[in-house]
Amino acid sequence: MTTTPAPPPHSRTQWLAAAAVHTYTATGSVLALLMVHYSYRGDVDTVLWLFFAAMFVDGTDGMLARRFRVKELVPGFDGALLDNIVDYMTYVLAPMALLWANGYLPDGTFGGIVAAVPLMASCVQFCRTDAKPVVEGEHFFLGFPSYWNVLAFYVIATGMGTTATAVAILVCTVLVFVPIRYVYPSRTEALWQLTFVLTALWFVSYAVIVAQLPDPQALVVAGSVGYLVYYVALSLWLTLRQTKPTAQ
């Protein structure tokens, strides 16, 4: 009878590298604090740049986590929970603080309600065990994936009025509970290469638009909106094509 040799012990350097990935993710919480701080100082451009930094961290930390095998090397630390905490702060709480503090929402109690509703809906979404289903081997977000920072960006970039902003927020809040499977840009394999290229171009357009505020070029804004059309169209197509979800 043969025995399987034990795997070699992990070096301290490997453990430190894995722990550094968690630290990298956790920097998003500091970015969220800065977002709220600058929102209430009225420094909208700085908050939008902080959104950009947070999205970059969120878009790269998963890749780094898999590269440095964080689940294996730091098994007692829940990186997925950390990611959800940071995402809630940067993608949900901070964008609503930005819009409410700087007059992008209706005045009075109604504006406060509009700011609060996405927070409540996203609490539900972030706690759902099926929020990131795997369908026929494909990874998705189930329901509108709380991209409130993206919505806030377009409110500012397009000069959307307070009424239109409130309507957009309420519609997206309803979509949180509609079981559309939205593309997970870094993990959905269908058209992954095209999605990756278009996502990278969207990030470039985001930076250009913020740099051009308060009067971004209409062509750049239209191009970035084109990416959103692609993202929604691909999500709807994959939702209609695939019908047997298995939560993971």
PDB file of C-alpha atoms in Angstrom:
ATOM      1  CA  MET A   1       0.000   0.000   0.000  1.00  0.00           C
ATOM      2  CA  THR A   2       1.422   3.354  -1.005  1.00  0.00           C
ATOM      3  CA  THR A   3       0.777   6.627   0.723  1.00  0.00           C
ATOM      4  CA  THR A   4       0.465  10.011  -0.894  1.00  0.00           C
ATOM      5  CA  PRO A   5       3.301  12.274   0.217  1.00  0.00           C
ATOM      6  CA  ALA A   6       2.270  15.303   2.234  1.00  0.00           C
ATOM      7  CA  PRO A   7       2.430  18.609   0.363  1.00  0.00           C
ATOM      8  CA  PRO A   8       5.430  20.756   1.192  1.00  0.00           C
ATOM      9  CA  PRO A   9       4.870  23.330   3.934  1.00  0.00           C
ATOM     10  CA  HIS A  10       4.148  26.831   2.821  1.00  0.00           C
ATOM     11  CA  SER A  11       6.890  29.365   3.260  1.00  0.00           C
ATOM     12  CA  ARG A  12       6.441  32.505   5.325  1.00  0.00           C
ATOM     13  CA  THR A  13       6.915  34.533   2.149  1.00  0.00           C
ATOM     14  CA  GLN A  14       3.967  32.756   0.513  1.00  0.00           C
ATOM     15  CA  TRP A  15       1.797  33.413   3.569  1.00  0.00           C
ATOM     16  CA  LEU A  16       2.768  37.089   3.624  1.00  0.00           C
ATOM     17  CA  ALA A  17       1.967  37.420  -0.075  1.00  0.00           C
ATOM     18  CA  ALA A  18      -1.460  35.864   0.468  1.00  0.00           C
ATOM     19  CA  ALA A  19      -2.129  38.083   3.493  1.00  0.00           C
ATOM     20  CA  ALA A  20      -1.073  41.121   1.463  1.00  0.00           C
ATOM     21  CA  VAL A  21      -3.881  40.381  -0.995  1.00  0.00           C
ATOM     22  CA  HIS A  22      -6.410  40.634   1.846  1.00  0.00           C
ATOM     23  CA  THR A  23      -4.782  43.900   2.909  1.00  0.00           C
ATOM     24  CA  TYR A  24      -5.089  45.143  -0.659  1.00  0.00           C
ATOM     25  CA  THR A  25      -8.814  44.353  -0.643  1.00  0.00           C
ATOM     26  CA  ALA A  26      -9.226  46.030   2.745  1.00  0.00           C
ATOM     27  CA  THR A  27      -7.818  49.307   1.403  1.00  0.00           C
ATOM     28  CA  GLY A  28     -11.213  49.722  -0.211  1.00  0.00           C
ATOM     29  CA  SER A  29     -12.659  50.492   3.221  1.00  0.00           C
ATOM     30  CA  VAL A  30     -10.278  53.444   3.513  1.00  0.00           C
ATOM     31  CA  LEU A  31     -11.253  54.592   0.041  1.00  0.00           C
ATOM     32  CA  ALA A  32     -14.911  54.464   1.131  1.00  0.00           C
ATOM     33  CA  LEU A  33     -14.155  56.629   4.163  1.00  0.00           C
ATOM     34  CA  LEU A  34     -12.456  59.159   1.910  1.00  0.00           C
ATOM     35  CA  MET A  35     -15.398  59.057  -0.497  1.00  0.00           C
ATOM     36  CA  VAL A  36     -17.832  60.019   2.239  1.00  0.00           C
ATOM     37  CA  HIS A  37     -15.444  62.655   3.608  1.00  0.00           C
ATOM     38  CA  TYR A  38     -14.998  64.382   0.255  1.00  0.00           C
ATOM     39  CA  SER A  39     -18.698  64.006  -0.584  1.00  0.00           C
ATOM     40  CA  TYR A  40     -19.583  66.192   2.373  1.00  0.00           C
ATOM     41  CA  ARG A  41     -16.875  68.675   1.404  1.00  0.00           C
ATOM     42  CA  GLY A  42     -18.490  68.976  -2.028  1.00  0.00           C
ATOM     43  CA  ASP A  43     -15.415  67.695  -3.856  1.00  0.00           C
ATOM     44  CA  VAL A  44     -17.262  65.592  -6.410  1.00  0.00           C
ATOM     45  CA  ASP A  45     -14.315  65.091  -8.783  1.00  0.00           C
ATOM     46  CA  THR A  46     -12.173  63.612  -6.016  1.00  0.00           C
ATOM     47  CA  VAL A  47     -14.941  61.204  -5.072  1.00  0.00           C
ATOM     48  CA  LEU A  48     -15.242  60.050  -8.681  1.00  0.00           C
ATOM     49  CA  TRP A  49     -11.490  59.388  -8.807  1.00  0.00           C
ATOM     50  CA  LEU A  50     -11.822  57.420  -5.579  1.00  0.00           C
ATOM     51  CA  PHE A  51     -14.614  55.411  -7.243  1.00  0.00           C
ATOM     52  CA  PHE A  52     -12.158  54.665 -10.033  1.00  0.00           C
ATOM     53  CA  ALA A  53      -9.505  53.483  -7.572  1.00  0.00           C
ATOM     54  CA  ALA A  54     -12.017  51.288  -5.732  1.00  0.00           C
ATOM     55  CA  MET A  55     -13.217  49.678  -8.959  1.00  0.00           C
ATOM     56  CA  PHE A  56      -9.617  48.960  -9.938  1.00  0.00           C
ATOM     57  CA  VAL A  57      -8.972  47.265  -6.591  1.00  0.00           C
ATOM     58  CA  ASP A  58     -12.208  45.285  -6.854  1.00  0.00           C
ATOM     59  CA  GLY A  59     -11.416  44.260 -10.412  1.00  0.00           C
ATOM     60  CA  THR A  60      -7.950  42.961  -9.599  1.00  0.00           C
ATOM     61  CA  ASP A  61      -8.065  41.531  -6.072  1.00  0.00           C
ATOM     62  CA  GLY A  62      -9.888  38.356  -7.126  1.00  0.00           C
ATOM     63  CA  MET A  63      -7.249  37.589  -9.737  1.00  0.00           C
ATOM     64  CA  LEU A  64      -4.522  38.174  -7.147  1.00  0.00           C
ATOM     65  CA  ALA A  65      -6.353  36.002  -4.612  1.00  0.00           C
ATOM     66  CA  ARG A  66      -6.399  33.088  -7.049  1.00  0.00           C
ATOM     67  CA  ARG A  67      -2.784  33.716  -8.089  1.00  0.00           C
ATOM     68  CA  PHE A  68      -1.499  33.674  -4.499  1.00  0.00           C
ATOM     69  CA  ARG A  69      -3.869  30.902  -3.305  1.00  0.00           C
ATOM     70  CA  VAL A  70      -5.254  32.901  -0.390  1.00  0.00           C
ATOM     71  CA  LYS A  71      -7.936  30.342   0.532  1.00  0.00           C
ATOM     72  CA  GLU A  72      -5.262  27.684   0.906  1.00  0.00           C
ATOM     73  CA  LEU A  73      -2.649  29.810   2.634  1.00  0.00           C
ATOM     74  CA  VAL A  74      -4.906  31.865   4.952  1.00  0.00           C
ATOM     75  CA  PRO A  75      -7.766  29.421   5.574  1.00  0.00           C
ATOM     76  CA  GLY A  76      -9.027  31.084   8.740  1.00  0.00           C
ATOM     77  CA  PHE A  77      -9.814  34.389   7.033  1.00  0.00           C
ATOM     78  CA  ASP A  78     -13.004  34.890   4.996  1.00  0.00           C
ATOM     79  CA  GLY A  79     -11.889  36.896   1.993  1.00  0.00           C
ATOM     80  CA  ALA A  80     -15.332  36.706   0.360  1.00  0.00           C
ATOM     81  CA  LEU A  81     -16.905  38.347   3.397  1.00  0.00           C
ATOM     82  CA  LEU A  82     -14.249  41.064   3.374  1.00  0.00           C
ATOM     83  CA  ASP A  83     -14.915  41.672  -0.309  1.00  0.00           C
ATOM     84  CA  ASN A  84     -18.657  42.032   0.328  1.00  0.00           C
ATOM     85  CA  ILE A  85     -18.097  44.477   3.194  1.00  0.00           C
ATOM     86  CA  VAL A  86     -15.802  46.653   1.085  1.00  0.00           C
ATOM     87  CA  ASP A  87     -18.059  46.467  -1.974  1.00  0.00           C
ATOM     88  CA  TYR A  88     -21.071  47.531   0.079  1.00  0.00           C
ATOM     89  CA  MET A  89     -19.186  50.546   1.381  1.00  0.00           C
ATOM     90  CA  THR A  90     -17.729  51.633  -1.971  1.00  0.00           C
ATOM     91  CA  TYR A  91     -20.472  50.584  -4.399  1.00  0.00           C
ATOM     92  CA  VAL A  92     -23.565  51.356  -2.308  1.00  0.00           C
ATOM     93  CA  LEU A  93     -23.086  53.586   0.749  1.00  0.00           C
ATOM     94  CA  ALA A  94     -20.557  56.058  -0.665  1.00  0.00           C
ATOM     95  CA  PRO A  95     -22.404  56.697  -3.969  1.00  0.00           C
ATOM     96  CA  MET A  96     -25.633  57.464  -2.152  1.00  0.00           C
ATOM     97  CA  ALA A  97     -23.753  59.799   0.201  1.00  0.00           C
ATOM     98  CA  LEU A  98     -22.265  61.577  -2.842  1.00  0.00           C
ATOM     99  CA  LEU A  99     -25.622  62.081  -4.541  1.00  0.00           C
ATOM    100  CA  TRP A 100     -27.519  63.109  -1.414  1.00  0.00           C
ATOM    101  CA  ALA A 101     -24.860  65.449  -0.039  1.00  0.00           C
ATOM    102  CA  ASN A 102     -24.384  67.328  -3.299  1.00  0.00           C
ATOM    103  CA  GLY A 103     -27.927  68.042  -4.400  1.00  0.00           C
ATOM    104  CA  TYR A 104     -28.353  65.343  -7.034  1.00  0.00           C
ATOM    105  CA  LEU A 105     -31.450  63.957  -5.293  1.00  0.00           C
ATOM    106  CA  PRO A 106     -34.810  65.643  -4.666  1.00  0.00           C
ATOM    107  CA  ASP A 107     -35.024  67.953  -1.679  1.00  0.00           C
ATOM    108  CA  GLY A 108     -36.499  67.006   1.666  1.00  0.00           C
ATOM    109  CA  THR A 109     -37.622  63.687   3.047  1.00  0.00           C
ATOM    110  CA  PHE A 110     -38.203  62.133  -0.361  1.00  0.00           C
ATOM    111  CA  GLY A 111     -34.562  62.628  -1.298  1.00  0.00           C
ATOM    112  CA  GLY A 112     -33.489  60.868   1.890  1.00  0.00           C
ATOM    113  CA  ILE A 113     -35.832  57.975   1.135  1.00  0.00           C
ATOM    114  CA  VAL A 114     -34.443  57.662  -2.389  1.00  0.00           C
ATOM    115  CA  ALA A 115     -30.918  57.540  -0.937  1.00  0.00           C
ATOM    116  CA  ALA A 116     -31.914  54.946   1.673  1.00  0.00           C
ATOM    117  CA  VAL A 117     -33.817  52.513  -0.545  1.00  0.00           C
ATOM    118  CA  PRO A 118     -30.729  51.203  -2.436  1.00  0.00           C
ATOM    119  CA  LEU A 119     -28.960  50.639   0.893  1.00  0.00           C
ATOM    120  CA  MET A 120     -31.792  48.423   2.120  1.00  0.00           C
ATOM    121  CA  ALA A 121     -32.122  46.538  -1.172  1.00  0.00           C
ATOM    122  CA  SER A 122     -28.393  45.944  -1.371  1.00  0.00           C
ATOM    123  CA  CYS A 123     -28.373  44.609   2.193  1.00  0.00           C
ATOM    124  CA  VAL A 124     -30.670  41.871   0.935  1.00  0.00           C
ATOM    125  CA  GLN A 125     -28.610  41.256  -2.166  1.00  0.00           C
ATOM    126  CA  PHE A 126     -25.258  41.070  -0.388  1.00  0.00           C
ATOM    127  CA  CYS A 127     -26.661  38.519   2.068  1.00  0.00           C
ATOM    128  CA  ARG A 128     -28.245  36.201  -0.493  1.00  0.00           C
ATOM    129  CA  THR A 129     -26.512  32.855  -0.827  1.00  0.00           C
ATOM    130  CA  ASP A 130     -27.444  32.764  -4.523  1.00  0.00           C
ATOM    131  CA  ALA A 131     -26.249  36.291  -5.319  1.00  0.00           C
ATOM    132  CA  LYS A 132     -23.443  34.900  -7.501  1.00  0.00           C
ATOM    133  CA  PRO A 133     -24.922  31.800  -9.166  1.00  0.00           C
ATOM    134  CA  VAL A 134     -23.062  29.459 -11.466  1.00  0.00           C
ATOM    135  CA  VAL A 135     -25.211  28.480 -14.442  1.00  0.00           C
ATOM    136  CA  GLU A 136     -23.911  25.788 -16.779  1.00  0.00           C
ATOM    137  CA  GLY A 137     -20.399  26.638 -15.646  1.00  0.00           C
ATOM    138  CA  GLU A 138     -20.861  30.402 -16.113  1.00  0.00           C
ATOM    139  CA  HIS A 139     -20.522  32.917 -13.261  1.00  0.00           C
ATOM    140  CA  PHE A 140     -23.086  35.688 -12.890  1.00  0.00           C
ATOM    141  CA  PHE A 141     -24.581  38.274 -10.564  1.00  0.00           C
ATOM    142  CA  LEU A 142     -28.261  37.607  -9.860  1.00  0.00           C
ATOM    143  CA  GLY A 143     -30.275  40.815  -9.995  1.00  0.00           C
ATOM    144  CA  PHE A 144     -28.904  44.319 -10.554  1.00  0.00           C
ATOM    145  CA  PRO A 145     -25.394  43.989  -9.087  1.00  0.00           C
ATOM    146  CA  SER A 146     -25.428  47.153  -6.939  1.00  0.00           C
ATOM    147  CA  TYR A 147     -23.393  49.230  -9.356  1.00  0.00           C
ATOM    148  CA  TRP A 148     -24.632  52.382  -7.651  1.00  0.00           C
ATOM    149  CA  ASN A 149     -21.240  54.023  -8.124  1.00  0.00           C
ATOM    150  CA  VAL A 150     -21.618  53.635 -11.892  1.00  0.00           C
ATOM    151  CA  LEU A 151     -25.107  55.118 -11.731  1.00  0.00           C
ATOM    152  CA  ALA A 152     -23.819  58.042  -9.657  1.00  0.00           C
ATOM    153  CA  PHE A 153     -21.040  58.596 -12.192  1.00  0.00           C
ATOM    154  CA  TYR A 154     -23.510  58.904 -15.069  1.00  0.00           C
ATOM    155  CA  VAL A 155     -25.817  61.154 -13.056  1.00  0.00           C
ATOM    156  CA  ILE A 156     -22.913  63.582 -12.743  1.00  0.00           C
ATOM    157  CA  ALA A 157     -21.390  63.058 -16.207  1.00  0.00           C
ATOM    158  CA  THR A 158     -24.689  63.598 -18.028  1.00  0.00           C
ATOM    159  CA  GLY A 159     -26.101  66.319 -15.786  1.00  0.00           C
ATOM    160  CA  MET A 160     -29.157  64.205 -15.028  1.00  0.00           C
ATOM    161  CA  GLY A 161     -31.877  66.093 -13.159  1.00  0.00           C
ATOM    162  CA  THR A 162     -33.019  65.193  -9.666  1.00  0.00           C
ATOM    163  CA  THR A 163     -36.318  63.675 -10.808  1.00  0.00           C
ATOM    164  CA  ALA A 164     -34.669  61.507 -13.463  1.00  0.00           C
ATOM    165  CA  THR A 165     -32.037  60.459 -10.940  1.00  0.00           C
ATOM    166  CA  ALA A 166     -34.683  59.423  -8.422  1.00  0.00           C
ATOM    167  CA  VAL A 167     -36.529  57.417 -11.084  1.00  0.00           C
ATOM    168  CA  ALA A 168     -33.310  55.697 -12.194  1.00  0.00           C
ATOM    169  CA  ILE A 169     -32.442  54.762  -8.605  1.00  0.00           C
ATOM    170  CA  LEU A 170     -35.906  53.387  -7.889  1.00  0.00           C
ATOM    171  CA  VAL A 171     -35.955  51.366 -11.124  1.00  0.00           C
ATOM    172  CA  CYS A 172     -32.536  49.860 -10.381  1.00  0.00           C
ATOM    173  CA  THR A 173     -33.697  49.075  -6.852  1.00  0.00           C
ATOM    174  CA  VAL A 174     -36.559  47.025  -8.290  1.00  0.00           C
ATOM    175  CA  LEU A 175     -34.112  45.314 -10.655  1.00  0.00           C
ATOM    176  CA  VAL A 176     -32.132  44.089  -7.639  1.00  0.00           C
ATOM    177  CA  PHE A 177     -34.996  41.608  -7.120  1.00  0.00           C
ATOM    178  CA  VAL A 178     -35.592  40.701 -10.771  1.00  0.00           C
ATOM    179  CA  PRO A 179     -33.749  37.421 -11.502  1.00  0.00           C
ATOM    180  CA  ILE A 180     -31.754  38.598 -14.489  1.00  0.00           C
ATOM    181  CA  ARG A 181     -28.272  37.085 -14.546  1.00  0.00           C
ATOM    182  CA  TYR A 182     -25.822  39.928 -15.080  1.00  0.00           C
ATOM    183  CA  VAL A 183     -22.383  39.320 -16.534  1.00  0.00           C
ATOM    184  CA  TYR A 184     -19.576  38.926 -14.012  1.00  0.00           C
ATOM    185  CA  PRO A 185     -16.954  40.744 -16.122  1.00  0.00           C
ATOM    186  CA  SER A 186     -13.904  38.949 -14.764  1.00  0.00           C
ATOM    187  CA  ARG A 187     -15.461  35.454 -14.651  1.00  0.00           C
ATOM    188  CA  THR A 188     -18.250  35.025 -17.223  1.00  0.00           C
ATOM    189  CA  GLU A 189     -16.611  33.046 -20.024  1.00  0.00           C
ATOM    190  CA  ALA A 190     -19.067  33.812 -22.842  1.00  0.00           C
ATOM    191  CA  LEU A 191     -17.431  36.488 -25.023  1.00  0.00           C
ATOM    192  CA  TRP A 192     -14.892  36.958 -22.226  1.00  0.00           C
ATOM    193  CA  GLN A 193     -12.157  38.428 -24.431  1.00  0.00           C
ATOM    194  CA  LEU A 194     -14.517  40.973 -25.959  1.00  0.00           C
ATOM    195  CA  THR A 195     -15.921  41.836 -22.541  1.00  0.00           C
ATOM    196  CA  PHE A 196     -12.412  42.271 -21.138  1.00  0.00           C
ATOM    197  CA  VAL A 197     -11.378  44.638 -23.934  1.00  0.00           C
ATOM    198  CA  LEU A 198     -14.587  46.665 -23.728  1.00  0.00           C
ATOM    199  CA  THR A 199     -14.366  46.848 -19.941  1.00  0.00           C
ATOM    200  CA  ALA A 200     -10.800  48.144 -20.184  1.00  0.00           C
ATOM    201  CA  LEU A 201     -11.931  50.751 -22.720  1.00  0.00           C
ATOM    202  CA  TRP A 202     -14.785  51.733 -20.412  1.00  0.00           C
ATOM    203  CA  PHE A 203     -12.287  52.355 -17.606  1.00  0.00           C
ATOM    204  CA  VAL A 204     -10.294  54.592 -19.957  1.00  0.00           C
ATOM    205  CA  SER A 205     -13.441  56.473 -20.950  1.00  0.00           C
ATOM    206  CA  TYR A 206     -14.373  56.873 -17.282  1.00  0.00           C
ATOM    207  CA  ALA A 207     -11.022  58.514 -16.550  1.00  0.00           C
ATOM    208  CA  VAL A 208     -11.293  60.770 -19.593  1.00  0.00           C
ATOM    209  CA  ILE A 209     -14.813  61.883 -18.655  1.00  0.00           C
ATOM    210  CA  VAL A 210     -13.850  62.667 -15.053  1.00  0.00           C
ATOM    211  CA  ALA A 211     -10.821  64.614 -16.266  1.00  0.00           C
ATOM    212  CA  GLN A 212     -13.081  66.627 -18.594  1.00  0.00           C
ATOM    213  CA  LEU A 213     -15.779  67.456 -16.042  1.00  0.00           C
ATOM    214  CA  PRO A 214     -17.898  69.533 -15.859  1.00  0.00           C
ATOM    215  CA  ASP A 215     -18.141  69.425 -19.681  1.00  0.00           C
ATOM    216  CA  PRO A 216     -17.075  65.984 -20.952  1.00  0.00           C
ATOM    217  CA  GLN A 217     -17.104  65.377 -24.687  1.00  0.00           C
ATOM    218  CA  ALA A 218     -20.452  63.943 -25.762  1.00  0.00           C
ATOM    219  CA  LEU A 219     -18.771  61.357 -28.003  1.00  0.00           C
ATOM    220  CA  VAL A 220     -16.768  59.919 -25.097  1.00  0.00           C
ATOM    221  CA  VAL A 221     -19.871  59.758 -22.895  1.00  0.00           C
ATOM    222  CA  ALA A 222     -21.824  58.073 -25.695  1.00  0.00           C
ATOM    223  CA  GLY A 223     -19.051  55.531 -26.188  1.00  0.00           C
ATOM    224  CA  SER A 224     -19.025  54.661 -22.506  1.00  0.00           C
ATOM    225  CA  VAL A 225     -22.823  54.291 -22.513  1.00  0.00           C
ATOM    226  CA  GLY A 226     -22.397  51.930 -25.457  1.00  0.00           C
ATOM    227  CA  TYR A 227     -20.514  49.590 -23.146  1.00  0.00           C
ATOM    228  CA  LEU A 228     -23.488  49.580 -20.766  1.00  0.00           C
ATOM    229  CA  VAL A 229     -25.769  48.658 -23.656  1.00  0.00           C
ATOM    230  CA  TYR A 230     -23.441  45.769 -24.540  1.00  0.00           C
ATOM    231  CA  TYR A 231     -23.293  44.635 -20.902  1.00  0.00           C
ATOM    232  CA  VAL A 232     -27.073  44.617 -20.459  1.00  0.00           C
ATOM    233  CA  ALA A 233     -27.691  42.994 -23.854  1.00  0.00           C
ATOM    234  CA  LEU A 234     -25.198  40.207 -23.153  1.00  0.00           C
ATOM    235  CA  SER A 235     -26.688  39.677 -19.690  1.00  0.00           C
ATOM    236  CA  LEU A 236     -30.221  39.391 -21.088  1.00  0.00           C
ATOM    237  CA  TRP A 237     -29.082  37.029 -23.855  1.00  0.00           C
ATOM    238  CA  LEU A 238     -27.303  34.728 -21.417  1.00  0.00           C
ATOM    239  CA  THR A 239     -30.249  34.840 -19.005  1.00  0.00           C
ATOM    240  CA  LEU A 240     -32.644  33.731 -21.738  1.00  0.00           C
ATOM    241  CA  ARG A 241     -30.224  31.100 -23.038  1.00  0.00           C
ATOM    242  CA  GLN A 242     -29.459  29.420 -19.728  1.00  0.00           C
ATOM    243  CA  THR A 243     -32.207  28.142 -17.512  1.00  0.00           C
ATOM    244  CA  LYS A 244     -30.743  25.833 -14.819  1.00  0.00           C
ATOM    245  CA  PRO A 245     -28.932  27.811 -12.074  1.00  0.00           C
ATOM    246  CA  THR A 246     -26.961  26.097  -9.333  1.00  0.00           C
ATOM    247  CA  ALA A 247     -25.939  28.334  -6.429  1.00  0.00           C
ATOM    248  CA  GLN A 248     -22.266  28.366  -5.467  1.00  0.00           C
TER     249      GLN A 248
END
